[in-house]
mmCIF file of N, CA, C and O in Angstrom:
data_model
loop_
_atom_site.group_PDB
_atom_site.id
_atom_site.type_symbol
_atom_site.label_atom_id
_atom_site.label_comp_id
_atom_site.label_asym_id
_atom_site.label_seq_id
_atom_site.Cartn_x
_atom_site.Cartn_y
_atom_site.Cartn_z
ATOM 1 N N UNK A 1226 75.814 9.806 79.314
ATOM 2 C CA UNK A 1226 75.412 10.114 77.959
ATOM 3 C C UNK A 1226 75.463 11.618 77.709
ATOM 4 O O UNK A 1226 75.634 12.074 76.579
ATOM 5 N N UNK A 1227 75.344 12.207 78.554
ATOM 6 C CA UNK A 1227 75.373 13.295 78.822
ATOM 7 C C UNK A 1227 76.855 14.291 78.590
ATOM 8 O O UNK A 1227 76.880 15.380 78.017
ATOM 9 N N UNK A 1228 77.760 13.739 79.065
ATOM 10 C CA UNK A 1228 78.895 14.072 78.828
ATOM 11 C C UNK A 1228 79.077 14.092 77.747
ATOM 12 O O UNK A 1228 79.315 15.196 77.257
ATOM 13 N N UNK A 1229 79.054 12.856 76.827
ATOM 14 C CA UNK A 1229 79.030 12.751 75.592
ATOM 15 C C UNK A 1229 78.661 13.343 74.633
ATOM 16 O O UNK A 1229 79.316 13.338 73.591
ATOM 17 N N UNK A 1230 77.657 13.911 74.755
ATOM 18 C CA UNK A 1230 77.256 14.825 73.583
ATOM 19 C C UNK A 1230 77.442 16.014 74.046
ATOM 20 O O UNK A 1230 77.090 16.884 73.250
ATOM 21 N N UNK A 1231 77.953 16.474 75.242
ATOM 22 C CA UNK A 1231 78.474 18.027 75.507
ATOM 23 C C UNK A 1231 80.183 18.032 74.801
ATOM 24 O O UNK A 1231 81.021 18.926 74.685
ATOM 25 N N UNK A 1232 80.174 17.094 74.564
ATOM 26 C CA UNK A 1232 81.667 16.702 74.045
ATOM 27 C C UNK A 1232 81.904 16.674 72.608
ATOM 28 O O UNK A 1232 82.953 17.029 72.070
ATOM 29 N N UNK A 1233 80.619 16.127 71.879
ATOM 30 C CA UNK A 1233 80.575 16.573 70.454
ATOM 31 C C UNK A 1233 80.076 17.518 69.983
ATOM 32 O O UNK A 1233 80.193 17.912 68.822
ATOM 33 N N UNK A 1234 79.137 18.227 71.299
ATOM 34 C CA UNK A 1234 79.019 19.634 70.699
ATOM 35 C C UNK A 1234 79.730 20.705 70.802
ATOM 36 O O UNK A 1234 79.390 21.867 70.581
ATOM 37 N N UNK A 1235 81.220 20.091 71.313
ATOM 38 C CA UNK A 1235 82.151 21.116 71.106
ATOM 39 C C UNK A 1235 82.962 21.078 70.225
ATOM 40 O O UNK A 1235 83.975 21.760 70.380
ATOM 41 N N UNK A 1236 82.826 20.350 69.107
ATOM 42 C CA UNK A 1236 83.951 19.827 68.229
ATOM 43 C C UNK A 1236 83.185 20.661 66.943
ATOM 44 O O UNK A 1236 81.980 20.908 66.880
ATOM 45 N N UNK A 1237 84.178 21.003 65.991
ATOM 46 C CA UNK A 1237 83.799 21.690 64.908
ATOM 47 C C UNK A 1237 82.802 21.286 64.116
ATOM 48 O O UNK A 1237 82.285 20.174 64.216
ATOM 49 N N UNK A 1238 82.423 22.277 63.168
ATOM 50 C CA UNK A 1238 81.257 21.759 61.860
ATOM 51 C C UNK A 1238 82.272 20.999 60.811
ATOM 52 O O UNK A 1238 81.927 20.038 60.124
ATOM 53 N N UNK A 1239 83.847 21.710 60.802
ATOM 54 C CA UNK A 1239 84.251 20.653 60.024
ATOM 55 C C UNK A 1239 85.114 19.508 60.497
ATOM 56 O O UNK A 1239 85.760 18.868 59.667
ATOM 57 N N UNK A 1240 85.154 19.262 61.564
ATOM 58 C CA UNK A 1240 85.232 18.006 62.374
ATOM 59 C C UNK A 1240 84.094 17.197 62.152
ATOM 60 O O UNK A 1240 84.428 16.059 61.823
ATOM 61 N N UNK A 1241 82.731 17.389 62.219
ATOM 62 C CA UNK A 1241 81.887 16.753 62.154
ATOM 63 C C UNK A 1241 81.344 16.219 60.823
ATOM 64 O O UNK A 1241 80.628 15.255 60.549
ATOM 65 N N UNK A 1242 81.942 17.196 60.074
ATOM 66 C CA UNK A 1242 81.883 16.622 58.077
ATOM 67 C C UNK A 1242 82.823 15.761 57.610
ATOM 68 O O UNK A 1242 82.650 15.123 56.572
ATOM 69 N N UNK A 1243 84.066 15.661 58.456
ATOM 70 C CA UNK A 1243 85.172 14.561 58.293
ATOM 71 C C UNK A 1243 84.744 13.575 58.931
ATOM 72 O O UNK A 1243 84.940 12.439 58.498
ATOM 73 N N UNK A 1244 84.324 13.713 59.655
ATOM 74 C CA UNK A 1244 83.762 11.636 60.989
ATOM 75 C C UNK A 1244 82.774 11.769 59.889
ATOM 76 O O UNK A 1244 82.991 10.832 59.121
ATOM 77 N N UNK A 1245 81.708 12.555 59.416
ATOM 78 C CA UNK A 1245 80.215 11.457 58.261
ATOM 79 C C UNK A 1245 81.005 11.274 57.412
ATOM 80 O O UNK A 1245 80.602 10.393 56.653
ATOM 81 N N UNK A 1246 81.889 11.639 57.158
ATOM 82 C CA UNK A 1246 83.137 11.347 55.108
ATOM 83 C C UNK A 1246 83.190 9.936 55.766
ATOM 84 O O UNK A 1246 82.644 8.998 55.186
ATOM 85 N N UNK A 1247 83.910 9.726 57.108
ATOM 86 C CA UNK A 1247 84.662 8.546 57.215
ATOM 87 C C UNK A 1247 83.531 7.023 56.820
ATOM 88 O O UNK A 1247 83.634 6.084 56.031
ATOM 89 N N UNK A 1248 82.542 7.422 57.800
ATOM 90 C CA UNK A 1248 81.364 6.178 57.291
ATOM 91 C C UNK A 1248 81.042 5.345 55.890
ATOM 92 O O UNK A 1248 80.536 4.263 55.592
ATOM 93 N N UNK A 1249 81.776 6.755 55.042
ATOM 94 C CA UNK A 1249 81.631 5.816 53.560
ATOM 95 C C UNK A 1249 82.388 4.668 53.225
ATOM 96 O O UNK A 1249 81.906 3.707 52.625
ATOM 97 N N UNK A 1250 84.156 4.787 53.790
ATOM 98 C CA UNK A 1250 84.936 4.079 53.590
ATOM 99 C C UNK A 1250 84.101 2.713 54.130
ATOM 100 O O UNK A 1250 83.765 1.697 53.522
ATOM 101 N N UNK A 1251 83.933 3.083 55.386
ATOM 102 C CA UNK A 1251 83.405 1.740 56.311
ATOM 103 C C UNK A 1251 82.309 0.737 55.726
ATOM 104 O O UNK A 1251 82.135 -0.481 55.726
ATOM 105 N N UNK A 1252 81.534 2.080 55.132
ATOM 106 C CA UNK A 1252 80.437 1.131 54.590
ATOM 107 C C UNK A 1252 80.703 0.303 53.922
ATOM 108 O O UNK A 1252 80.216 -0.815 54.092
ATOM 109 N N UNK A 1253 81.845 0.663 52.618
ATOM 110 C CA UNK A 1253 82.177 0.027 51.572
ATOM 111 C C UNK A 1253 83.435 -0.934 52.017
ATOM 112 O O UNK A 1253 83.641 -1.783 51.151
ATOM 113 N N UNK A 1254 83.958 -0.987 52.672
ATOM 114 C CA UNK A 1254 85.012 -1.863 53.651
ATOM 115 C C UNK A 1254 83.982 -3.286 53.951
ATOM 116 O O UNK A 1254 84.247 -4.424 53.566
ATOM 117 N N UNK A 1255 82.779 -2.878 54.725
ATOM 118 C CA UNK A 1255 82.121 -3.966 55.433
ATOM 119 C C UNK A 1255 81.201 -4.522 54.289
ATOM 120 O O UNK A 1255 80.490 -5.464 54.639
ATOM 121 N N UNK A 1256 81.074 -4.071 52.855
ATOM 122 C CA UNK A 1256 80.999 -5.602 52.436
ATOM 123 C C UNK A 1256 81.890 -5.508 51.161
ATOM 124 O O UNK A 1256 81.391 -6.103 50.206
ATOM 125 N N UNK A 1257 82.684 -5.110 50.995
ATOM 126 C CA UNK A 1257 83.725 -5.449 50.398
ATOM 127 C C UNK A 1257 84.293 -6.567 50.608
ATOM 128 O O UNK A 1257 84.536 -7.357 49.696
ATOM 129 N N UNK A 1258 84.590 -6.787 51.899
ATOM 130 C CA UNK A 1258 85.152 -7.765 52.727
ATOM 131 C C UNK A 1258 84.308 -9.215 52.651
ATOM 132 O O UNK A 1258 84.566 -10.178 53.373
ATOM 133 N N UNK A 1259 83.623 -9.192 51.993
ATOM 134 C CA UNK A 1259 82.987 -10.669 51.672
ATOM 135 C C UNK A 1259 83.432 -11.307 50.353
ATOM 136 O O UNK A 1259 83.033 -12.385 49.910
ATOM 137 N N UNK A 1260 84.507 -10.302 49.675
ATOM 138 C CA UNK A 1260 85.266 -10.647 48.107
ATOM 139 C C UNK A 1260 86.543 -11.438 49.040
ATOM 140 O O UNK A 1260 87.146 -12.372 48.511
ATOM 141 N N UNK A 1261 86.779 -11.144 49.976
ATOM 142 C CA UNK A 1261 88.051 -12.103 50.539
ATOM 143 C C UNK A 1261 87.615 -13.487 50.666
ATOM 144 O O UNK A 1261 86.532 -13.986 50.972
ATOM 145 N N UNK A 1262 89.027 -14.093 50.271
ATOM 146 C CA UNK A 1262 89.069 -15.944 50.177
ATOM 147 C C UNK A 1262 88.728 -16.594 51.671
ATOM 148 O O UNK A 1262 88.737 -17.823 51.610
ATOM 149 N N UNK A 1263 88.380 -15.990 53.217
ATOM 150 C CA UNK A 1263 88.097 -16.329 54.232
ATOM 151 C C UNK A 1263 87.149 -16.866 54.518
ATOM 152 O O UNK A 1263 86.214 -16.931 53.721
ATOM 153 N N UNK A 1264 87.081 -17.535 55.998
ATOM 154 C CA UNK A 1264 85.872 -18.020 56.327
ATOM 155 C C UNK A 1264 85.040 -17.300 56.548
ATOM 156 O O UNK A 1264 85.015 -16.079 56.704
ATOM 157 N N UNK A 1265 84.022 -18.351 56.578
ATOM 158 C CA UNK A 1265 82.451 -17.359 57.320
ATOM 159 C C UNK A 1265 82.221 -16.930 58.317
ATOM 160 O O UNK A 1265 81.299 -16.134 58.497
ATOM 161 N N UNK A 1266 83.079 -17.386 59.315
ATOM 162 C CA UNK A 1266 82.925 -16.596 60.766
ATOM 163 C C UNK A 1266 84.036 -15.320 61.009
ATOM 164 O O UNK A 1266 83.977 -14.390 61.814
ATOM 165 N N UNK A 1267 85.216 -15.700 59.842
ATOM 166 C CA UNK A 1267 85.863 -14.033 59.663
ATOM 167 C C UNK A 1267 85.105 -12.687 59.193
ATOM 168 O O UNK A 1267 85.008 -11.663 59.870
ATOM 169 N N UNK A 1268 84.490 -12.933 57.650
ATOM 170 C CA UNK A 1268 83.477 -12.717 57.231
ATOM 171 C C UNK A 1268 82.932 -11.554 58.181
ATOM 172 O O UNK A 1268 82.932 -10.342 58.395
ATOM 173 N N UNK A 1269 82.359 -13.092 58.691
ATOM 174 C CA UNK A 1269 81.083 -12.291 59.605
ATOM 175 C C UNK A 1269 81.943 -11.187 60.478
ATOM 176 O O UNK A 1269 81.746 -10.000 60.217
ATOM 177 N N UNK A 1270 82.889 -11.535 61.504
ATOM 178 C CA UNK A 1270 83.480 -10.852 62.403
ATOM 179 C C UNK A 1270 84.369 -9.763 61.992
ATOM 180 O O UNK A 1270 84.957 -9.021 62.779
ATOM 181 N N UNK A 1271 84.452 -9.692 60.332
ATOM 182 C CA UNK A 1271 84.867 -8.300 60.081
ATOM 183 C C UNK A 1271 83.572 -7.565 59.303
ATOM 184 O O UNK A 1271 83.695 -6.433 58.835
ATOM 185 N N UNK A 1272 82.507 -8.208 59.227
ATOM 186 C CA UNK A 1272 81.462 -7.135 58.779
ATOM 187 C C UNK A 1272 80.764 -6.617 60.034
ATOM 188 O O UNK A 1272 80.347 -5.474 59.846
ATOM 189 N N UNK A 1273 80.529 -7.041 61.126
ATOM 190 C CA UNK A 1273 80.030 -6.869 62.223
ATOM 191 C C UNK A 1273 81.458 -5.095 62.533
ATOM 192 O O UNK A 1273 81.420 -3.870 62.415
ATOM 193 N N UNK A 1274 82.194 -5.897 62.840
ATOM 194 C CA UNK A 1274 83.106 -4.816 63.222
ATOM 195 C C UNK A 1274 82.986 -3.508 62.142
ATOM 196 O O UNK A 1274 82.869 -2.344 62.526
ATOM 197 N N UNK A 1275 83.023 -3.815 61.090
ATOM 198 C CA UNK A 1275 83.470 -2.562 60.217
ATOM 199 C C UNK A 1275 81.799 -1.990 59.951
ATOM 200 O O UNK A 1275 81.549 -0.786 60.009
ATOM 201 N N UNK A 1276 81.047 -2.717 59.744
ATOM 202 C CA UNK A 1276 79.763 -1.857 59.843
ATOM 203 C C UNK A 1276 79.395 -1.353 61.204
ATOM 204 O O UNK A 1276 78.910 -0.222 61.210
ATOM 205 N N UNK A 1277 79.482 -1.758 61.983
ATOM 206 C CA UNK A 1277 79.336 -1.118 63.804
ATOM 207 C C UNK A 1277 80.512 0.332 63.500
ATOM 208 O O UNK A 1277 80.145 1.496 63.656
ATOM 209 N N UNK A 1278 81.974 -0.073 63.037
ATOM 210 C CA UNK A 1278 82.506 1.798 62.465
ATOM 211 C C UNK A 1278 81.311 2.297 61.878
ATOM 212 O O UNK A 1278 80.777 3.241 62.460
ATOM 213 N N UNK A 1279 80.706 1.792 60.694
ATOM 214 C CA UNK A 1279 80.279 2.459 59.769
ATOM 215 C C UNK A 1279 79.461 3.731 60.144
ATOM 216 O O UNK A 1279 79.590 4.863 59.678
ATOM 217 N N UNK A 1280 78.337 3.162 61.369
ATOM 218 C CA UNK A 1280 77.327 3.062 61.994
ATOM 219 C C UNK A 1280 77.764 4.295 63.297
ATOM 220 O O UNK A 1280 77.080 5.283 63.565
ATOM 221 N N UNK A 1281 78.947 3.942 63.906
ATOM 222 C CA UNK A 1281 79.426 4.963 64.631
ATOM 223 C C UNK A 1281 79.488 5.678 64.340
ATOM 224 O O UNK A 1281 78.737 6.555 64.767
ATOM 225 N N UNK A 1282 80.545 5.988 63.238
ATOM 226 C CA UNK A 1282 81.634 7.351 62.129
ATOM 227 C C UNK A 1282 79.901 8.212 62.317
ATOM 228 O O UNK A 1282 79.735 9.269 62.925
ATOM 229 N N UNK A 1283 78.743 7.367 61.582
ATOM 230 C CA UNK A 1283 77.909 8.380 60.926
ATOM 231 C C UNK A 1283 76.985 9.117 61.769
ATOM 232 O O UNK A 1283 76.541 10.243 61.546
ATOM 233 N N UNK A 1284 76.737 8.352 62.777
ATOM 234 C CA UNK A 1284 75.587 8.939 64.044
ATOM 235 C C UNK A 1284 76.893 9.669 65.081
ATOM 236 O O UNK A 1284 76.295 10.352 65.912
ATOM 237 N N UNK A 1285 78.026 9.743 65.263
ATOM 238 C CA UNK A 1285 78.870 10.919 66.034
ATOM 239 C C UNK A 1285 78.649 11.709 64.940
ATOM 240 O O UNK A 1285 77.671 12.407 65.207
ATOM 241 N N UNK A 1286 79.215 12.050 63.423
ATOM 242 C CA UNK A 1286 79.384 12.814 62.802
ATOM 243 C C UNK A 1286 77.792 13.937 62.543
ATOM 244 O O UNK A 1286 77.736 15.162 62.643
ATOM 245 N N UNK A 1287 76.964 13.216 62.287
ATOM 246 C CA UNK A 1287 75.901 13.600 62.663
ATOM 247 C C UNK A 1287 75.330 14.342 64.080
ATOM 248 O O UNK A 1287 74.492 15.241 64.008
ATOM 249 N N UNK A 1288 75.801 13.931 65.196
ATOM 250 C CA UNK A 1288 75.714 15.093 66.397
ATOM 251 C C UNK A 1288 76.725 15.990 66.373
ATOM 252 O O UNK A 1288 76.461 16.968 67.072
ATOM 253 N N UNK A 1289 77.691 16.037 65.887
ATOM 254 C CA UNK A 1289 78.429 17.114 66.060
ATOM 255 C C UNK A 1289 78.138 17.815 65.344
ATOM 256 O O UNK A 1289 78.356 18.951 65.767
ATOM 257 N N UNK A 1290 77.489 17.799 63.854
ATOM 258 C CA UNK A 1290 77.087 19.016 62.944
ATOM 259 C C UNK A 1290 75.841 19.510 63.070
ATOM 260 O O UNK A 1290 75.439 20.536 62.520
ATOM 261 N N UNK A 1291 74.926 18.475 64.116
ATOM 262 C CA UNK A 1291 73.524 19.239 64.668
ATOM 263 C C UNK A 1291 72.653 19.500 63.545
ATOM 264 O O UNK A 1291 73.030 19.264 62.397
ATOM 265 N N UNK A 1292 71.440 20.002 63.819
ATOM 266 C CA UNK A 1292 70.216 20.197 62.938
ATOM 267 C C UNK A 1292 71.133 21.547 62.012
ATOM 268 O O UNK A 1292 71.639 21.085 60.989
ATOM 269 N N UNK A 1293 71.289 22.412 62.124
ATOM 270 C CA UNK A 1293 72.251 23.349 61.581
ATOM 271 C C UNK A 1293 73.001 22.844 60.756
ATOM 272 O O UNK A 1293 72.657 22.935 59.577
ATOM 273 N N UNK A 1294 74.061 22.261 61.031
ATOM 274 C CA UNK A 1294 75.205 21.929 60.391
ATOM 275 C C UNK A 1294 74.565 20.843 59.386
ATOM 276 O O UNK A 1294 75.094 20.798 58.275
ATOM 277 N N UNK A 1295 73.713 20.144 59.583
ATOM 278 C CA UNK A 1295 73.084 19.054 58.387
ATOM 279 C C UNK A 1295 72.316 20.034 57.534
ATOM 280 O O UNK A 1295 72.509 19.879 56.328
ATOM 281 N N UNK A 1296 71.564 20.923 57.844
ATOM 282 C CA UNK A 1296 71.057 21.663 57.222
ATOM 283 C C UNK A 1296 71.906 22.293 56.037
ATOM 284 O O UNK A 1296 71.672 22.160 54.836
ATOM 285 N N UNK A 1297 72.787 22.901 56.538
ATOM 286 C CA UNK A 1297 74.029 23.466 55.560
ATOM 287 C C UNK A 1297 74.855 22.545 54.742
ATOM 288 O O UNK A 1297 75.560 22.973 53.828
ATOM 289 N N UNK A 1298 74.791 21.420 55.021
ATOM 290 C CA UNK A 1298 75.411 20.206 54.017
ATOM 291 C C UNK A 1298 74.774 19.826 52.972
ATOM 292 O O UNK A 1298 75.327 19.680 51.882
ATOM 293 N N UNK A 1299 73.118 19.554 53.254
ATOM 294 C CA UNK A 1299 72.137 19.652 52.698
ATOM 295 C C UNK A 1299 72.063 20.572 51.503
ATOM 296 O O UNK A 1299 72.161 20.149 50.351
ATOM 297 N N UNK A 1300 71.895 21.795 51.800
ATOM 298 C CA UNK A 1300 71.840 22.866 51.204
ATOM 299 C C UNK A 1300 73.093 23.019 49.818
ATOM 300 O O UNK A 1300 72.997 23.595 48.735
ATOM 301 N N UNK A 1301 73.831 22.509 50.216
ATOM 302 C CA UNK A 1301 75.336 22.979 49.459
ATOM 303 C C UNK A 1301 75.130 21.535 48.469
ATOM 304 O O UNK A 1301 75.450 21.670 47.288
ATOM 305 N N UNK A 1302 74.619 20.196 48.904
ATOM 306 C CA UNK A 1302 74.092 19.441 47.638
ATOM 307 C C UNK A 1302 72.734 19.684 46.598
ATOM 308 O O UNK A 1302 72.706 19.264 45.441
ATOM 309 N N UNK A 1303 72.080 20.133 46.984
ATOM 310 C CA UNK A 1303 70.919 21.047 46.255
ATOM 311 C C UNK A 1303 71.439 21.986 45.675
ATOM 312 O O UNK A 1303 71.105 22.031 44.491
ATOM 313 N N UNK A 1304 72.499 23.209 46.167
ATOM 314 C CA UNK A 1304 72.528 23.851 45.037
ATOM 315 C C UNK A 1304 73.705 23.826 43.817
ATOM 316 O O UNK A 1304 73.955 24.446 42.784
ATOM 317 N N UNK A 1305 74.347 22.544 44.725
ATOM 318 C CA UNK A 1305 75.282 21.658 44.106
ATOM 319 C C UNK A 1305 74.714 21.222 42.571
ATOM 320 O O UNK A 1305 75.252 21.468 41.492
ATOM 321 N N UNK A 1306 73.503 20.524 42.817
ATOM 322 C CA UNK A 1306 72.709 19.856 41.979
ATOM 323 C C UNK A 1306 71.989 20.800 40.995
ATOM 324 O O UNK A 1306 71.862 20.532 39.800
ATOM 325 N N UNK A 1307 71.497 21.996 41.616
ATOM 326 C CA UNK A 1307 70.494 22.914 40.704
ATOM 327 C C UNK A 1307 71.288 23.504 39.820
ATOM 328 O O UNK A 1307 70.755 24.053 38.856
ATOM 329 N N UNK A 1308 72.956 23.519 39.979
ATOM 330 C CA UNK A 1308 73.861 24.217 38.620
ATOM 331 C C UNK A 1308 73.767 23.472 37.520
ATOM 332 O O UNK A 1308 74.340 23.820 36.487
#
């Protein structure tokens, strides 16, 4: 586990703002995917899959930008918002 996060804490702040972007698609992929004419155990076995991305994309993207880097994302929607 260890390795692992010495591994995303070497990857950029904007590496780490592109993997949390990606989670949105996923989110909206995994239940989108219940408008398809399929069964219920496809269904299921592509919402399982695409929300488990969803779920990934956002907790890697999230260690790689660290308390810092969320902080500054944060920040840039607040004063996004206060114009």
């Amino acid at each position: 586990m260890e390795q692992v996060k010495a591994f995303l804490a070497r990857l950029s702040f904007r590496t780490g703002v592109i993997v949390l972007a990606l989670c949105v698609p996923c989110y909206i992929l995994s239940f989108a995917q219940m408008l398809l004419p399929i069964s219920a155990a496809a269904k299921s076995a592509l919402w399982f899959v695409l929300f488990g991305m969803a779920k990934t994309t956002q907790y890697a993207g999230l260690a790689i930008i660290g308390v810092e880097g969320w902080r500054r994302v944060k920040g840039w929607f607040t004063r996004r918002n206060a114009q």
